[in-house]
PDB file of C-alpha atoms in Angstrom:
ATOM      1  CA  MET A  14       0.063   0.046  -0.003  1.00  0.00           C
ATOM      2  CA  GLY A  15       2.861   2.473   0.644  1.00  0.00           C
ATOM      3  CA  THR A  16       4.317   1.960  -2.731  1.00  0.00           C
ATOM      4  CA  LYS A  17       3.214   4.193  -5.714  1.00  0.00           C
ATOM      5  CA  THR A  18       3.604   3.324  -9.228  1.00  0.00           C
ATOM      6  CA  VAL A  19       5.461   5.639 -11.552  1.00  0.00           C
ATOM      7  CA  ASP A  20       2.193   6.784 -13.130  1.00  0.00           C
ATOM      8  CA  GLU A  21       0.689   7.723  -9.756  1.00  0.00           C
ATOM      9  CA  ALA A  22       3.791   9.676  -8.807  1.00  0.00           C
ATOM     10  CA  ALA A  23       3.821  11.571 -12.177  1.00  0.00           C
ATOM     11  CA  ASP A  24       0.084  12.416 -11.686  1.00  0.00           C
ATOM     12  CA  GLU A  25       0.714  13.686  -8.214  1.00  0.00           C
ATOM     13  CA  GLN A  26       3.539  15.883  -9.299  1.00  0.00           C
ATOM     14  CA  ALA A  27       1.511  17.262 -12.278  1.00  0.00           C
ATOM     15  CA  ALA A  28      -1.328  18.230  -9.734  1.00  0.00           C
ATOM     16  CA  ASP A  29       1.200  19.984  -7.494  1.00  0.00           C
ATOM     17  CA  LEU A  30       2.509  22.013 -10.371  1.00  0.00           C
ATOM     18  CA  THR A  31      -1.045  23.018 -11.492  1.00  0.00           C
ATOM     19  CA  LYS A  32      -1.848  24.232  -8.032  1.00  0.00           C
ATOM     20  CA  THR A  33       1.364  26.259  -7.863  1.00  0.00           C
ATOM     21  CA  ASP A  34       0.603  27.738 -11.421  1.00  0.00           C
ATOM     22  CA  ALA A  35      -2.944  28.661 -10.423  1.00  0.00           C
ATOM     23  CA  SER A  36      -1.827  30.336  -7.210  1.00  0.00           C
ATOM     24  CA  ASP A  37       0.707  32.323  -9.251  1.00  0.00           C
ATOM     25  CA  ASP A  38      -1.940  33.439 -11.694  1.00  0.00           C
ATOM     26  CA  VAL A  39      -4.041  34.624  -8.840  1.00  0.00           C
ATOM     27  CA  THR A  40      -1.176  36.746  -7.487  1.00  0.00           C
ATOM     28  CA  GLU A  41      -0.507  38.199 -10.915  1.00  0.00           C
ATOM     29  CA  THR A  42      -4.035  39.083 -11.429  1.00  0.00           C
ATOM     30  CA  GLU A  43      -4.268  40.798  -7.951  1.00  0.00           C
ATOM     31  CA  THR A  44      -1.101  42.725  -8.733  1.00  0.00           C
ATOM     32  CA  GLU A  45      -2.471  43.971 -12.140  1.00  0.00           C
ATOM     33  CA  THR A  46      -5.771  45.012 -10.495  1.00  0.00           C
ATOM     34  CA  ASP A  47      -3.874  46.940  -7.856  1.00  0.00           C
ATOM     35  CA  THR A  48      -1.824  48.723 -10.498  1.00  0.00           C
ATOM     36  CA  ASP A  49      -5.050  49.709 -12.329  1.00  0.00           C
ATOM     37  CA  ASP A  50      -6.575  51.062  -9.076  1.00  0.00           C
ATOM     38  CA  ASP A  51      -3.459  52.979  -8.343  1.00  0.00           C
ATOM     39  CA  ALA A  52      -3.560  54.617 -11.724  1.00  0.00           C
ATOM     40  CA  ILE A  53      -7.092  55.607 -11.126  1.00  0.00           C
ATOM     41  CA  LEU A  54      -6.260  57.102  -7.843  1.00  0.00           C
ATOM     42  CA  GLU A  55      -3.401  59.056  -9.277  1.00  0.00           C
ATOM     43  CA  ASP A  56      -5.752  60.499 -11.968  1.00  0.00           C
ATOM     44  CA  GLY A  57      -7.977  61.716  -9.146  1.00  0.00           C
ATOM     45  CA  LEU A  58     -10.952  59.869 -10.495  1.00  0.00           C
ATOM     46  CA  ASP A  59     -11.755  57.699  -7.511  1.00  0.00           C
ATOM     47  CA  ALA A  60     -15.385  58.025  -6.426  1.00  0.00           C
ATOM     48  CA  GLY A  61     -14.747  56.416  -3.012  1.00  0.00           C
ATOM     49  CA  PRO A  62     -13.299  53.578  -1.060  1.00  0.00           C
ATOM     50  CA  ASP A  63     -15.140  50.934  -3.185  1.00  0.00           C
ATOM     51  CA  ALA A  64     -14.749  52.638  -6.540  1.00  0.00           C
ATOM     52  CA  GLY A  65     -13.152  50.556  -9.394  1.00  0.00           C
ATOM     53  CA  PRO A  66     -12.033  51.210 -12.964  1.00  0.00           C
ATOM     54  CA  ASP A  67     -15.624  51.178 -14.214  1.00  0.00           C
ATOM     55  CA  ASP A  68     -16.419  54.157 -11.931  1.00  0.00           C
ATOM     56  CA  ALA A  69     -13.642  56.176 -13.397  1.00  0.00           C
ATOM     57  CA  VAL A  70     -14.850  55.563 -16.854  1.00  0.00           C
ATOM     58  CA  ALA A  71     -18.378  56.591 -15.858  1.00  0.00           C
ATOM     59  CA  LYS A  72     -17.036  59.783 -14.420  1.00  0.00           C
ATOM     60  CA  GLU A  73     -15.167  60.738 -17.561  1.00  0.00           C
ATOM     61  CA  GLY A  74     -18.178  59.897 -19.622  1.00  0.00           C
ATOM     62  CA  ALA A  75     -20.541  61.928 -17.367  1.00  0.00           C
ATOM     63  CA  THR A  76     -18.508  65.092 -17.821  1.00  0.00           C
ATOM     64  CA  GLY A  77     -18.983  65.051 -21.629  1.00  0.00           C
ATOM     65  CA  VAL A  78     -22.511  63.926 -21.887  1.00  0.00           C
ATOM     66  CA  GLY A  79     -24.061  67.320 -21.160  1.00  0.00           C
ATOM     67  CA  GLN A  80     -21.553  69.056 -23.500  1.00  0.00           C
ATOM     68  CA  GLY A  81     -22.261  66.526 -26.286  1.00  0.00           C
ATOM     69  CA  ALA A  82     -26.032  66.928 -25.766  1.00  0.00           C
ATOM     70  CA  GLY A  83     -25.612  70.684 -25.901  1.00  0.00           C
ATOM     71  CA  ALA A  84     -23.451  70.554 -29.076  1.00  0.00           C
ATOM     72  CA  VAL A  85     -26.159  68.314 -30.831  1.00  0.00           C
ATOM     73  CA  VAL A  86     -28.957  70.710 -29.705  1.00  0.00           C
ATOM     74  CA  ALA A  87     -27.142  73.674 -31.112  1.00  0.00           C
ATOM     75  CA  ALA A  88     -26.473  72.034 -34.479  1.00  0.00           C
ATOM     76  CA  VAL A  89     -30.085  70.835 -34.620  1.00  0.00           C
ATOM     77  CA  LEU A  90     -31.562  74.287 -33.793  1.00  0.00           C
ATOM     78  CA  GLY A  91     -29.183  75.861 -36.385  1.00  0.00           C
ATOM     79  CA  PHE A  92     -30.450  73.564 -39.066  1.00  0.00           C
ATOM     80  CA  VAL A  93     -34.112  74.129 -38.072  1.00  0.00           C
ATOM     81  CA  SER A  94     -33.529  77.777 -38.338  1.00  0.00           C
ATOM     82  CA  LEU A  95     -32.428  77.282 -41.928  1.00  0.00           C
ATOM     83  CA  SER A  96     -34.988  74.712 -43.012  1.00  0.00           C
ATOM     84  CA  GLY A  97     -38.002  76.075 -41.187  1.00  0.00           C
ATOM     85  CA  SER A  98     -39.864  74.897 -38.089  1.00  0.00           C
ATOM     86  CA  TRP A  99     -43.361  73.780 -37.423  1.00  0.00           C
ATOM     87  CA  ILE A 100     -44.031  76.787 -35.123  1.00  0.00           C
ATOM     88  CA  GLY A 101     -42.705  79.158 -37.695  1.00  0.00           C
ATOM     89  CA  THR A 102     -45.001  77.667 -40.303  1.00  0.00           C
ATOM     90  CA  ILE A 103     -47.952  77.836 -37.871  1.00  0.00           C
ATOM     91  CA  ALA A 104     -47.254  81.542 -36.999  1.00  0.00           C
ATOM     92  CA  GLY A 105     -46.998  82.358 -40.731  1.00  0.00           C
ATOM     93  CA  ALA A 106     -50.236  80.688 -41.496  1.00  0.00           C
ATOM     94  CA  ARG A 107     -51.930  82.413 -38.518  1.00  0.00           C
ATOM     95  CA  GLN A 108     -50.537  85.746 -39.586  1.00  0.00           C
ATOM     96  CA  THR A 109     -51.989  85.165 -43.037  1.00  0.00           C
ATOM     97  CA  LEU A 110     -55.445  84.435 -41.622  1.00  0.00           C
ATOM     98  CA  VAL A 111     -55.231  87.548 -39.315  1.00  0.00           C
ATOM     99  CA  GLY A 112     -54.294  89.673 -42.386  1.00  0.00           C
ATOM    100  CA  GLN A 113     -57.184  88.322 -44.387  1.00  0.00           C
ATOM    101  CA  LEU A 114     -59.716  88.961 -41.546  1.00  0.00           C
ATOM    102  CA  GLN A 115     -58.491  92.484 -40.885  1.00  0.00           C
ATOM    103  CA  THR A 116     -58.012  93.680 -44.394  1.00  0.00           C
ATOM    104  CA  SER A 117     -61.104  95.111 -46.042  1.00  0.00           C
ATOM    105  CA  SER A 118     -61.798  94.597 -49.708  1.00  0.00           C
ATOM    106  CA  SER A 119     -61.597  98.437 -50.311  1.00  0.00           C
ATOM    107  CA  ALA A 120     -57.922  98.526 -48.993  1.00  0.00           C
ATOM    108  CA  SER A 121     -55.198  99.139 -51.478  1.00  0.00           C
ATOM    109  CA  VAL A 122     -53.372  96.284 -53.084  1.00  0.00           C
ATOM    110  CA  ALA A 123     -50.115  97.221 -51.446  1.00  0.00           C
ATOM    111  CA  HIS A 124     -51.817  97.095 -48.024  1.00  0.00           C
ATOM    112  CA  GLN A 125     -53.496  93.801 -48.820  1.00  0.00           C
ATOM    113  CA  ILE A 126     -50.162  92.195 -49.915  1.00  0.00           C
ATOM    114  CA  GLN A 127     -48.440  93.387 -46.887  1.00  0.00           C
ATOM    115  CA  ALA A 128     -51.249  92.385 -44.429  1.00  0.00           C
ATOM    116  CA  VAL A 129     -51.728  88.909 -45.959  1.00  0.00           C
ATOM    117  CA  TYR A 130     -48.298  87.972 -47.245  1.00  0.00           C
ATOM    118  CA  GLY A 131     -45.712  90.335 -45.790  1.00  0.00           C
ATOM    119  CA  ASP A 132     -46.624  90.018 -42.118  1.00  0.00           C
ATOM    120  CA  ALA A 133     -46.770  86.208 -42.487  1.00  0.00           C
ATOM    121  CA  TRP A 134     -43.217  86.300 -44.082  1.00  0.00           C
ATOM    122  CA  GLN A 135     -42.033  88.383 -41.161  1.00  0.00           C
ATOM    123  CA  ALA A 136     -43.546  86.066 -38.584  1.00  0.00           C
ATOM    124  CA  THR A 137     -41.613  83.144 -40.216  1.00  0.00           C
ATOM    125  CA  ALA A 138     -38.439  85.084 -40.298  1.00  0.00           C
ATOM    126  CA  LEU A 139     -38.847  86.009 -36.599  1.00  0.00           C
ATOM    127  CA  TRP A 140     -39.282  82.473 -35.570  1.00  0.00           C
ATOM    128  CA  ALA A 141     -36.383  81.355 -37.694  1.00  0.00           C
ATOM    129  CA  GLY A 142     -34.216  84.149 -36.078  1.00  0.00           C
ATOM    130  CA  LEU A 143     -35.200  82.911 -32.607  1.00  0.00           C
ATOM    131  CA  PHE A 144     -34.101  79.323 -33.462  1.00  0.00           C
ATOM    132  CA  ALA A 145     -30.869  80.708 -34.915  1.00  0.00           C
ATOM    133  CA  LEU A 146     -30.123  82.866 -31.907  1.00  0.00           C
ATOM    134  CA  THR A 147     -30.804  79.993 -29.476  1.00  0.00           C
ATOM    135  CA  ALA A 148     -28.453  77.765 -31.579  1.00  0.00           C
ATOM    136  CA  LEU A 149     -25.755  80.349 -31.506  1.00  0.00           C
ATOM    137  CA  VAL A 150     -26.036  80.799 -27.740  1.00  0.00           C
ATOM    138  CA  VAL A 151     -26.121  77.113 -26.960  1.00  0.00           C
ATOM    139  CA  GLY A 152     -23.095  76.525 -29.266  1.00  0.00           C
ATOM    140  CA  VAL A 153     -21.017  79.245 -27.654  1.00  0.00           C
ATOM    141  CA  VAL A 154     -21.894  78.054 -24.205  1.00  0.00           C
ATOM    142  CA  VAL A 155     -20.772  74.606 -24.988  1.00  0.00           C
ATOM    143  CA  LEU A 156     -17.519  75.866 -26.525  1.00  0.00           C
ATOM    144  CA  ALA A 157     -16.888  77.998 -23.577  1.00  0.00           C
ATOM    145  CA  ARG A 158     -17.755  75.523 -20.899  1.00  0.00           C
ATOM    146  CA  PRO A 159     -14.224  74.108 -20.389  1.00  0.00           C
ATOM    147  CA  ALA A 160     -13.078  77.607 -19.401  1.00  0.00           C
ATOM    148  CA  PHE A 161     -15.490  77.635 -16.431  1.00  0.00           C
ATOM    149  CA  GLY A 162     -15.020  74.942 -13.857  1.00  0.00           C
ATOM    150  CA  ASN A 163     -13.458  71.550 -13.716  1.00  0.00           C
ATOM    151  CA  ALA A 164     -14.976  70.012 -17.014  1.00  0.00           C
ATOM    152  CA  GLY A 165     -11.668  68.828 -18.373  1.00  0.00           C
ATOM    153  CA  PRO A 166     -10.749  68.619 -22.124  1.00  0.00           C
ATOM    154  CA  GLN A 167     -13.644  68.450 -24.632  1.00  0.00           C
ATOM    155  CA  ALA A 168     -13.679  65.561 -27.104  1.00  0.00           C
ATOM    156  CA  PRO A 169     -12.999  66.689 -30.672  1.00  0.00           C
ATOM    157  CA  TRP A 170     -16.399  65.673 -31.916  1.00  0.00           C
ATOM    158  CA  ILE A 171     -18.080  67.944 -29.300  1.00  0.00           C
ATOM    159  CA  LYS A 172     -16.035  70.927 -30.556  1.00  0.00           C
ATOM    160  CA  SER A 173     -16.825  70.104 -34.225  1.00  0.00           C
ATOM    161  CA  VAL A 174     -20.640  69.685 -33.647  1.00  0.00           C
ATOM    162  CA  SER A 175     -20.611  72.911 -31.524  1.00  0.00           C
ATOM    163  CA  TRP A 176     -18.850  74.874 -34.141  1.00  0.00           C
ATOM    164  CA  ALA A 177     -21.336  73.500 -36.689  1.00  0.00           C
ATOM    165  CA  GLY A 178     -24.231  74.871 -34.407  1.00  0.00           C
ATOM    166  CA  VAL A 179     -22.514  78.180 -34.038  1.00  0.00           C
ATOM    167  CA  VAL A 180     -22.013  78.521 -37.829  1.00  0.00           C
ATOM    168  CA  LEU A 181     -25.562  77.400 -38.718  1.00  0.00           C
ATOM    169  CA  GLY A 182     -26.800  79.840 -36.005  1.00  0.00           C
ATOM    170  CA  VAL A 183     -24.952  82.700 -37.424  1.00  0.00           C
ATOM    171  CA  VAL A 184     -26.096  82.013 -41.114  1.00  0.00           C
ATOM    172  CA  GLY A 185     -29.624  81.383 -39.933  1.00  0.00           C
ATOM    173  CA  LEU A 186     -29.599  84.586 -37.894  1.00  0.00           C
ATOM    174  CA  LEU A 187     -28.280  86.558 -40.913  1.00  0.00           C
ATOM    175  CA  LEU A 188     -30.905  85.055 -43.254  1.00  0.00           C
ATOM    176  CA  ALA A 189     -33.702  85.776 -40.750  1.00  0.00           C
ATOM    177  CA  VAL A 190     -32.732  89.409 -40.539  1.00  0.00           C
ATOM    178  CA  LEU A 191     -32.445  89.775 -44.292  1.00  0.00           C
ATOM    179  CA  LYS A 192     -35.903  88.076 -44.675  1.00  0.00           C
ATOM    180  CA  TYR A 193     -37.471  90.239 -41.935  1.00  0.00           C
ATOM    181  CA  THR A 194     -36.228  93.468 -43.463  1.00  0.00           C
ATOM    182  CA  ASP A 195     -37.230  92.463 -46.952  1.00  0.00           C
ATOM    183  CA  ALA A 196     -33.646  92.651 -48.206  1.00  0.00           C
ATOM    184  CA  LEU A 197     -33.858  89.050 -49.279  1.00  0.00           C
ATOM    185  CA  LEU A 198     -36.909  88.059 -51.382  1.00  0.00           C
ATOM    186  CA  GLY A 199     -38.806  91.173 -50.576  1.00  0.00           C
ATOM    187  CA  LEU A 200     -42.461  91.569 -51.340  1.00  0.00           C
ATOM    188  CA  PRO A 201     -43.272  92.502 -54.994  1.00  0.00           C
ATOM    189  CA  SER A 202     -44.473  96.139 -55.505  1.00  0.00           C
ATOM    190  CA  ALA A 203     -48.092  96.744 -56.181  1.00  0.00           C
ATOM    191  CA  SER A 204     -47.594  99.304 -58.720  1.00  0.00           C
TER     192      SER A 204
END
Protein backbone atom coordinates (compact mmCIF):
# COMPACT_ATOMS: atom_id res chain seq x y z
CA MET A 1 0.00 0.00 0.00
CA GLY A 2 2.82 2.41 0.65
CA THR A 3 4.33 1.93 -2.76
CA LYS A 4 3.28 4.13 -5.64
CA THR A 5 3.61 3.32 -9.23
CA VAL A 6 5.47 5.62 -11.57
CA ASP A 7 2.22 6.77 -13.16
CA GLU A 8 0.68 7.70 -9.79
CA ALA A 9 3.79 9.68 -8.80
CA ALA A 10 3.77 11.55 -12.13
CA ASP A 11 0.07 12.39 -11.70
CA GLU A 12 0.68 13.70 -8.18
CA GLN A 13 3.59 15.85 -9.35
CA ALA A 14 1.50 17.29 -12.22
CA ALA A 15 -1.33 18.16 -9.79
CA ASP A 16 1.14 19.96 -7.49
CA LEU A 17 2.47 21.98 -10.44
CA THR A 18 -1.05 22.94 -11.49
CA LYS A 19 -1.88 24.18 -7.99
CA THR A 20 1.32 26.25 -7.91
CA ASP A 21 0.61 27.77 -11.35
CA ALA A 22 -2.96 28.63 -10.34
CA SER A 23 -1.80 30.42 -7.18
CA ASP A 24 0.80 32.34 -9.24
CA ASP A 25 -1.93 33.41 -11.70
CA VAL A 26 -4.10 34.69 -8.86
CA THR A 27 -1.17 36.68 -7.46
CA GLU A 28 -0.42 38.21 -10.90
CA THR A 29 -4.08 39.11 -11.44
CA GLU A 30 -4.31 40.76 -8.02
CA THR A 31 -1.13 42.73 -8.77
CA GLU A 32 -2.49 43.94 -12.14
CA THR A 33 -5.77 45.03 -10.50
CA ASP A 34 -3.88 46.89 -7.79
CA THR A 35 -1.85 48.69 -10.45
CA ASP A 36 -5.03 49.71 -12.30
CA ASP A 37 -6.57 51.00 -9.06
CA ASP A 38 -3.40 52.96 -8.30
CA ALA A 39 -3.55 54.60 -11.75
CA ILE A 40 -7.17 55.58 -11.13
CA LEU A 41 -6.29 57.11 -7.77
CA GLU A 42 -3.38 59.03 -9.33
CA ASP A 43 -5.71 60.50 -11.95
CA GLY A 44 -8.02 61.73 -9.20
CA LEU A 45 -10.98 59.83 -10.57
CA ASP A 46 -11.70 57.66 -7.53
CA ALA A 47 -15.33 57.99 -6.45
CA GLY A 48 -14.80 56.45 -3.02
CA PRO A 49 -13.25 53.57 -1.15
CA ASP A 50 -15.17 50.95 -3.14
CA ALA A 51 -14.73 52.57 -6.56
CA GLY A 52 -13.21 50.56 -9.35
CA PRO A 53 -12.02 51.15 -12.90
CA ASP A 54 -15.61 51.22 -14.21
CA ASP A 55 -16.44 54.14 -11.90
CA ALA A 56 -13.57 56.16 -13.38
CA VAL A 57 -14.85 55.56 -16.90
CA ALA A 58 -18.35 56.58 -15.80
CA LYS A 59 -17.01 59.84 -14.36
CA GLU A 60 -15.11 60.65 -17.56
CA GLY A 61 -18.22 59.94 -19.65
CA ALA A 62 -20.50 61.96 -17.38
CA THR A 63 -18.50 65.14 -17.88
CA GLY A 64 -18.92 65.02 -21.64
CA VAL A 65 -22.55 63.92 -21.83
CA GLY A 66 -24.03 67.34 -21.15
CA GLN A 67 -21.56 69.05 -23.46
CA GLY A 68 -22.22 66.52 -26.21
CA ALA A 69 -25.98 66.94 -25.83
CA GLY A 70 -25.62 70.72 -25.93
CA ALA A 71 -23.51 70.51 -29.08
CA VAL A 72 -26.09 68.33 -30.84
CA VAL A 73 -28.92 70.64 -29.72
CA ALA A 74 -27.05 73.66 -31.09
CA ALA A 75 -26.50 71.99 -34.46
CA VAL A 76 -30.11 70.84 -34.73
CA LEU A 77 -31.48 74.26 -33.77
CA GLY A 78 -29.20 75.87 -36.36
CA PHE A 79 -30.46 73.46 -39.01
CA VAL A 80 -34.08 74.12 -38.02
CA SER A 81 -33.50 77.86 -38.32
CA LEU A 82 -32.45 77.34 -41.94
CA SER A 83 -35.00 74.73 -42.97
CA GLY A 84 -38.02 76.07 -41.13
CA SER A 85 -39.88 74.91 -38.10
CA TRP A 86 -43.38 73.76 -37.38
CA ILE A 87 -43.98 76.72 -35.07
CA GLY A 88 -42.71 79.16 -37.72
CA THR A 89 -45.04 77.66 -40.30
CA ILE A 90 -48.00 77.88 -37.92
CA ALA A 91 -47.14 81.47 -36.99
CA GLY A 92 -46.95 82.41 -40.68
CA ALA A 93 -50.27 80.72 -41.46
CA ARG A 94 -51.90 82.41 -38.48
CA GLN A 95 -50.60 85.80 -39.56
CA THR A 96 -51.96 85.19 -43.07
CA LEU A 97 -55.40 84.45 -41.60
CA VAL A 98 -55.26 87.52 -39.37
CA GLY A 99 -54.27 89.64 -42.39
CA GLN A 100 -57.18 88.28 -44.41
CA LEU A 101 -59.66 88.96 -41.62
CA GLN A 102 -58.46 92.49 -40.86
CA THR A 103 -58.05 93.69 -44.43
CA SER A 104 -61.11 95.12 -46.05
CA SER A 105 -61.79 94.60 -49.71
CA SER A 106 -61.57 98.34 -50.27
CA ALA A 107 -57.96 98.52 -49.01
CA SER A 108 -55.19 99.21 -51.48
CA VAL A 109 -53.44 96.31 -53.17
CA ALA A 110 -50.14 97.18 -51.47
CA HIS A 111 -51.82 97.12 -48.05
CA GLN A 112 -53.51 93.78 -48.82
CA ILE A 113 -50.22 92.23 -49.95
CA GLN A 114 -48.44 93.46 -46.83
CA ALA A 115 -51.22 92.34 -44.46
CA VAL A 116 -51.74 88.91 -46.00
CA TYR A 117 -48.24 87.93 -47.17
CA GLY A 118 -45.68 90.37 -45.77
CA ASP A 119 -46.64 90.01 -42.12
CA ALA A 120 -46.71 86.21 -42.47
CA TRP A 121 -43.25 86.28 -44.08
CA GLN A 122 -41.95 88.40 -41.21
CA ALA A 123 -43.51 86.11 -38.59
CA THR A 124 -41.77 83.12 -40.18
CA ALA A 125 -38.48 85.05 -40.30
CA LEU A 126 -38.87 86.03 -36.65
CA TRP A 127 -39.24 82.41 -35.52
CA ALA A 128 -36.32 81.34 -37.70
CA GLY A 129 -34.25 84.10 -36.09
CA LEU A 130 -35.20 82.91 -32.60
CA PHE A 131 -34.12 79.35 -33.42
CA ALA A 132 -30.87 80.67 -34.93
CA LEU A 133 -30.13 82.86 -31.91
CA THR A 134 -30.79 79.94 -29.55
CA ALA A 135 -28.46 77.72 -31.61
CA LEU A 136 -25.78 80.39 -31.50
CA VAL A 137 -26.04 80.86 -27.72
CA VAL A 138 -26.09 77.12 -26.95
CA GLY A 139 -23.12 76.48 -29.26
CA VAL A 140 -21.06 79.27 -27.69
CA VAL A 141 -21.91 78.07 -24.16
CA VAL A 142 -20.77 74.53 -25.01
CA LEU A 143 -17.53 75.81 -26.55
CA ALA A 144 -16.86 78.08 -23.58
CA ARG A 145 -17.76 75.48 -20.92
CA PRO A 146 -14.22 74.15 -20.33
CA ALA A 147 -13.08 77.66 -19.40
CA PHE A 148 -15.47 77.67 -16.44
CA GLY A 149 -15.04 74.96 -13.86
CA ASN A 150 -13.47 71.54 -13.78
CA ALA A 151 -14.96 70.10 -16.97
CA GLY A 152 -11.73 68.74 -18.42
CA PRO A 153 -10.83 68.68 -22.10
CA GLN A 154 -13.60 68.41 -24.66
CA ALA A 155 -13.78 65.56 -27.10
CA PRO A 156 -13.00 66.68 -30.66
CA TRP A 157 -16.46 65.70 -31.91
CA ILE A 158 -18.09 67.96 -29.31
CA LYS A 159 -16.06 70.92 -30.53
CA SER A 160 -16.87 70.12 -34.16
CA VAL A 161 -20.59 69.77 -33.61
CA SER A 162 -20.64 72.91 -31.44
CA TRP A 163 -18.87 74.89 -34.14
CA ALA A 164 -21.39 73.55 -36.65
CA GLY A 165 -24.20 74.82 -34.40
CA VAL A 166 -22.55 78.22 -34.07
CA VAL A 167 -22.00 78.56 -37.82
CA LEU A 168 -25.54 77.42 -38.64
CA GLY A 169 -26.85 79.83 -36.00
CA VAL A 170 -24.92 82.77 -37.49
CA VAL A 171 -26.06 81.93 -41.04
CA GLY A 172 -29.65 81.39 -39.88
CA LEU A 173 -29.65 84.66 -37.93
CA LEU A 174 -28.27 86.55 -40.92
CA LEU A 175 -30.89 85.07 -43.25
CA ALA A 176 -33.68 85.77 -40.75
CA VAL A 177 -32.68 89.41 -40.49
CA LEU A 178 -32.48 89.68 -44.27
CA LYS A 179 -35.92 88.08 -44.66
CA TYR A 180 -37.49 90.21 -41.92
CA THR A 181 -36.20 93.47 -43.43
CA ASP A 182 -37.25 92.40 -46.95
CA ALA A 183 -33.64 92.66 -48.14
CA LEU A 184 -33.87 89.02 -49.24
CA LEU A 185 -36.86 88.07 -51.39
CA GLY A 186 -38.89 91.16 -50.50
CA LEU A 187 -42.53 91.55 -51.41
CA PRO A 188 -43.29 92.54 -54.98
CA SER A 189 -44.40 96.09 -55.51
CA ALA A 190 -48.10 96.64 -56.16
CA SER A 191 -47.63 99.35 -58.77
